[in-house]
Amino acid sequence: MSTFSPASADPRWHWLKPDLQVVDFWLSRCNALWSTHEARARVVAVIPEADGVSTVVLKPNRHFKGFRPGQHVNVSVEIDGIRHTRSYSLSDAPRPDKLLRVTVKAVEGGKVSRYLQAVRRRAVVHLSQAFGDFELPMDNAPVVLMAAGSGITPMLSLLKAQAAMAFPRPVLLACWARNAREWVQAETLRDWMAKHANFKVHLIATREKPEGDAGLFGRISKAHIDTLFSGLPSPHVLVCGPSGFVGTARERVAAWAKSFQAESFTPPVQVVAPESEGTVQVTLQRSGRTLEVARGATLLEALEAQGVNPAFGCRMGICNTCACGKSAGVSRDVLNGELGTEPTHALRLCISTAQSDLSLEL
Ligand code: FES
């Protein structure tokens, strides 16, 4: 069945076709959550969780299409008239009331994390759709979750989904933080352990051991791994934390785990190849500028250092926010080391370096 519209029938009627941005502008004057197409959410609560960590509870509008446990979402907020976007893992499983939770640690100099810590109730934020594939494999093999610092966030989402099903498979969580004040939702985790024989948790302090705590202590080590994994038949291992922590975990357990997935919330450590020394010219087609950038730096960092500020979210190659067209030149993907010699529409600036002169659609 075809739908008649004056604008599609006759180009003279095109002036009647609504500009969605304009419609959105006027809708948002009535209600900041209203939009013709954009996912937005209202802040319904901010819950303090641990030292410098709060959970922001969000009620999304009808354009948000839902998520799977372990996924991320980009949150955009306006600060002093400028829109800033950051990626956060969702820290809850999907719920019947459709509320979302992101658990945010205030980081030094972190504009968005500090804004969200203090955000007022009823404020409206912009959301992307959920993305990412950090999820439990579909069999019933045991699972080991290893988290450091804010890496606990996607684990909470995975665990809440398992708790809702009364832990049908063995799950072990090991969580490293500097001290007990930084453990997030420790009571909930201990409560689950008391109620479900299939769930075990190790909360590990790396700097200040709580008085009377007979558990593990210090940074991730061989002794920790031996204790955590003894008696477990080859588990699926999921790791989230700073890149150093992820690297150590990968080294110690990836070879004998049934499967290994990792996410790091700090930029990947770059191994600079010999051909990555020196500088190249990067031409920005839209602004007409040509910049000299170091071959070893990611394009996002190199551009920011010269006052160009492309949009970004995760800074680790997951969300695609920083993707831009490359019409000429050779780039290198720092995650897998592959060279990109063809023009592309989706060069992720945060995980790409320039290996020759480049032309970017910026
Ligand atoms: S900022 Fe997320 S992919 Fe680059």
Short mmCIF file of N, CA and C in Angstrom, two decimals, residues 223-283:
data_model
loop_
_atom_site.label_atom_id
_atom_site.label_comp_id
_atom_site.label_asym_id
_atom_site.label_seq_id
_atom_site.Cartn_x
_atom_site.Cartn_y
_atom_site.Cartn_z
N ALA A 223 49.18 -15.91 42.61
CA ALA A 223 48.54 -16.53 43.78
C ALA A 223 47.02 -16.31 43.71
N HIS A 224 46.60 -15.11 43.31
CA HIS A 224 45.16 -14.85 43.19
C HIS A 224 44.52 -15.79 42.17
N ILE A 225 45.17 -15.87 41.03
CA ILE A 225 44.60 -16.68 39.95
C ILE A 225 44.49 -18.14 40.40
N ASP A 226 45.56 -18.65 41.07
CA ASP A 226 45.53 -20.04 41.54
C ASP A 226 44.36 -20.26 42.49
N THR A 227 44.15 -19.30 43.42
CA THR A 227 43.06 -19.45 44.38
C THR A 227 41.71 -19.39 43.69
N LEU A 228 41.57 -18.42 42.78
CA LEU A 228 40.26 -18.20 42.15
C LEU A 228 39.85 -19.38 41.28
N PHE A 229 40.84 -19.96 40.59
CA PHE A 229 40.48 -20.93 39.57
C PHE A 229 40.60 -22.38 40.03
N SER A 230 41.08 -22.61 41.26
CA SER A 230 41.30 -24.00 41.65
C SER A 230 39.94 -24.73 41.68
N GLY A 231 39.91 -25.87 41.05
CA GLY A 231 38.70 -26.70 41.07
C GLY A 231 37.68 -26.31 40.01
N LEU A 232 37.94 -25.23 39.25
CA LEU A 232 36.96 -24.85 38.22
C LEU A 232 37.34 -25.47 36.89
N PRO A 233 36.48 -26.27 36.29
CA PRO A 233 36.83 -26.82 34.97
C PRO A 233 36.74 -25.72 33.93
N SER A 234 37.86 -25.42 33.28
CA SER A 234 38.00 -24.45 32.20
C SER A 234 36.80 -23.50 31.99
N PRO A 235 36.78 -22.39 32.70
CA PRO A 235 35.62 -21.50 32.63
C PRO A 235 35.70 -20.51 31.46
N HIS A 236 34.55 -19.91 31.14
CA HIS A 236 34.56 -18.71 30.30
C HIS A 236 35.05 -17.56 31.19
N VAL A 237 35.94 -16.75 30.68
CA VAL A 237 36.47 -15.64 31.49
C VAL A 237 36.13 -14.32 30.82
N LEU A 238 35.55 -13.41 31.61
CA LEU A 238 35.27 -12.05 31.12
C LEU A 238 35.97 -11.07 32.04
N VAL A 239 36.70 -10.14 31.45
CA VAL A 239 37.54 -9.22 32.23
C VAL A 239 37.21 -7.78 31.85
N CYS A 240 37.13 -6.90 32.84
CA CYS A 240 36.95 -5.48 32.53
C CYS A 240 37.72 -4.65 33.55
N GLY A 241 38.48 -3.68 33.07
CA GLY A 241 39.26 -2.83 33.96
C GLY A 241 40.21 -1.99 33.13
N PRO A 242 41.17 -1.31 33.77
CA PRO A 242 42.16 -0.54 33.03
C PRO A 242 42.99 -1.47 32.12
N SER A 243 43.61 -0.90 31.10
CA SER A 243 44.27 -1.77 30.11
C SER A 243 45.39 -2.61 30.72
N GLY A 244 46.11 -2.09 31.74
CA GLY A 244 47.18 -2.88 32.39
C GLY A 244 46.61 -4.12 33.05
N PHE A 245 45.49 -3.95 33.74
CA PHE A 245 44.83 -5.08 34.43
C PHE A 245 44.37 -6.12 33.40
N VAL A 246 43.76 -5.62 32.32
CA VAL A 246 43.27 -6.54 31.28
C VAL A 246 44.44 -7.31 30.66
N GLY A 247 45.56 -6.59 30.43
CA GLY A 247 46.74 -7.23 29.84
C GLY A 247 47.27 -8.34 30.75
N THR A 248 47.35 -8.07 32.06
CA THR A 248 47.85 -9.09 33.01
C THR A 248 46.91 -10.29 33.03
N ALA A 249 45.60 -10.00 33.09
CA ALA A 249 44.63 -11.11 33.12
C ALA A 249 44.76 -11.94 31.85
N ARG A 250 44.89 -11.27 30.71
CA ARG A 250 44.99 -11.99 29.43
C ARG A 250 46.21 -12.91 29.45
N GLU A 251 47.33 -12.38 29.93
CA GLU A 251 48.57 -13.16 29.99
C GLU A 251 48.41 -14.41 30.86
N ARG A 252 47.71 -14.24 32.01
CA ARG A 252 47.70 -15.33 32.98
C ARG A 252 46.61 -16.37 32.72
N VAL A 253 45.48 -15.97 32.11
CA VAL A 253 44.38 -16.95 32.03
C VAL A 253 43.87 -17.27 30.63
N ALA A 254 44.19 -16.41 29.65
CA ALA A 254 43.55 -16.60 28.33
C ALA A 254 43.84 -17.96 27.72
N ALA A 255 45.08 -18.47 27.94
CA ALA A 255 45.49 -19.70 27.25
C ALA A 255 44.66 -20.91 27.66
N TRP A 256 44.25 -20.97 28.90
CA TRP A 256 43.53 -22.17 29.33
C TRP A 256 42.05 -21.94 29.64
N ALA A 257 41.59 -20.71 29.47
CA ALA A 257 40.15 -20.47 29.66
C ALA A 257 39.38 -21.07 28.48
N LYS A 258 38.14 -21.42 28.70
CA LYS A 258 37.31 -21.96 27.60
C LYS A 258 37.08 -20.88 26.55
N SER A 259 36.86 -19.65 27.04
CA SER A 259 36.83 -18.48 26.13
C SER A 259 37.27 -17.28 26.94
N PHE A 260 37.72 -16.23 26.27
CA PHE A 260 38.24 -15.06 26.98
C PHE A 260 37.72 -13.80 26.28
N GLN A 261 37.01 -12.96 27.03
CA GLN A 261 36.57 -11.67 26.49
C GLN A 261 37.08 -10.59 27.42
N ALA A 262 37.48 -9.45 26.86
CA ALA A 262 37.97 -8.38 27.72
C ALA A 262 37.51 -7.04 27.18
N GLU A 263 37.25 -6.14 28.11
CA GLU A 263 37.00 -4.75 27.76
C GLU A 263 37.82 -3.88 28.68
N SER A 264 38.38 -2.85 28.08
CA SER A 264 39.21 -1.95 28.88
C SER A 264 38.62 -0.56 28.75
N PHE A 265 38.55 0.18 29.87
CA PHE A 265 38.00 1.53 29.77
C PHE A 265 39.08 2.59 29.72
N THR A 266 40.34 2.15 29.58
CA THR A 266 41.38 3.13 29.27
C THR A 266 41.85 2.81 27.86
N PRO A 267 42.36 3.80 27.12
CA PRO A 267 42.75 3.55 25.73
C PRO A 267 43.75 2.41 25.64
N PRO A 268 43.70 1.63 24.55
CA PRO A 268 44.62 0.50 24.41
C PRO A 268 46.06 0.97 24.42
N VAL A 269 46.93 0.14 25.03
CA VAL A 269 48.36 0.47 25.00
C VAL A 269 48.84 0.25 23.58
N GLN A 270 49.48 1.24 23.00
CA GLN A 270 49.88 1.10 21.61
C GLN A 270 51.30 0.56 21.49
N VAL A 271 51.42 -0.47 20.71
CA VAL A 271 52.76 -0.95 20.40
C VAL A 271 53.16 -0.24 19.11
N VAL A 272 54.14 0.64 19.22
CA VAL A 272 54.48 1.46 18.06
C VAL A 272 55.43 0.69 17.15
N ALA A 273 54.95 0.43 15.94
CA ALA A 273 55.77 -0.30 14.96
C ALA A 273 56.88 0.62 14.45
N PRO A 274 57.98 0.05 13.92
CA PRO A 274 59.10 0.88 13.47
C PRO A 274 58.66 1.93 12.45
N GLU A 275 57.70 1.54 11.57
CA GLU A 275 57.28 2.50 10.56
C GLU A 275 56.35 3.57 11.15
N SER A 276 56.12 3.52 12.49
CA SER A 276 55.24 4.50 13.10
C SER A 276 56.00 5.72 13.61
N GLU A 277 57.27 5.85 13.31
CA GLU A 277 58.01 7.02 13.78
C GLU A 277 57.83 8.17 12.78
N GLY A 278 58.16 9.37 13.24
CA GLY A 278 58.09 10.53 12.35
C GLY A 278 56.69 11.12 12.28
N THR A 279 56.50 12.06 11.37
CA THR A 279 55.19 12.73 11.25
C THR A 279 54.67 12.62 9.82
N VAL A 280 53.38 12.85 9.68
CA VAL A 280 52.75 12.87 8.35
C VAL A 280 51.79 14.06 8.31
N GLN A 281 51.31 14.37 7.11
CA GLN A 281 50.36 15.49 6.94
C GLN A 281 48.94 14.91 6.92
N VAL A 282 48.07 15.49 7.73
CA VAL A 282 46.66 15.09 7.70
C VAL A 282 45.84 16.28 7.21
N THR A 283 45.13 16.09 6.10
CA THR A 283 44.30 17.17 5.55
C THR A 283 42.86 16.98 6.02
#
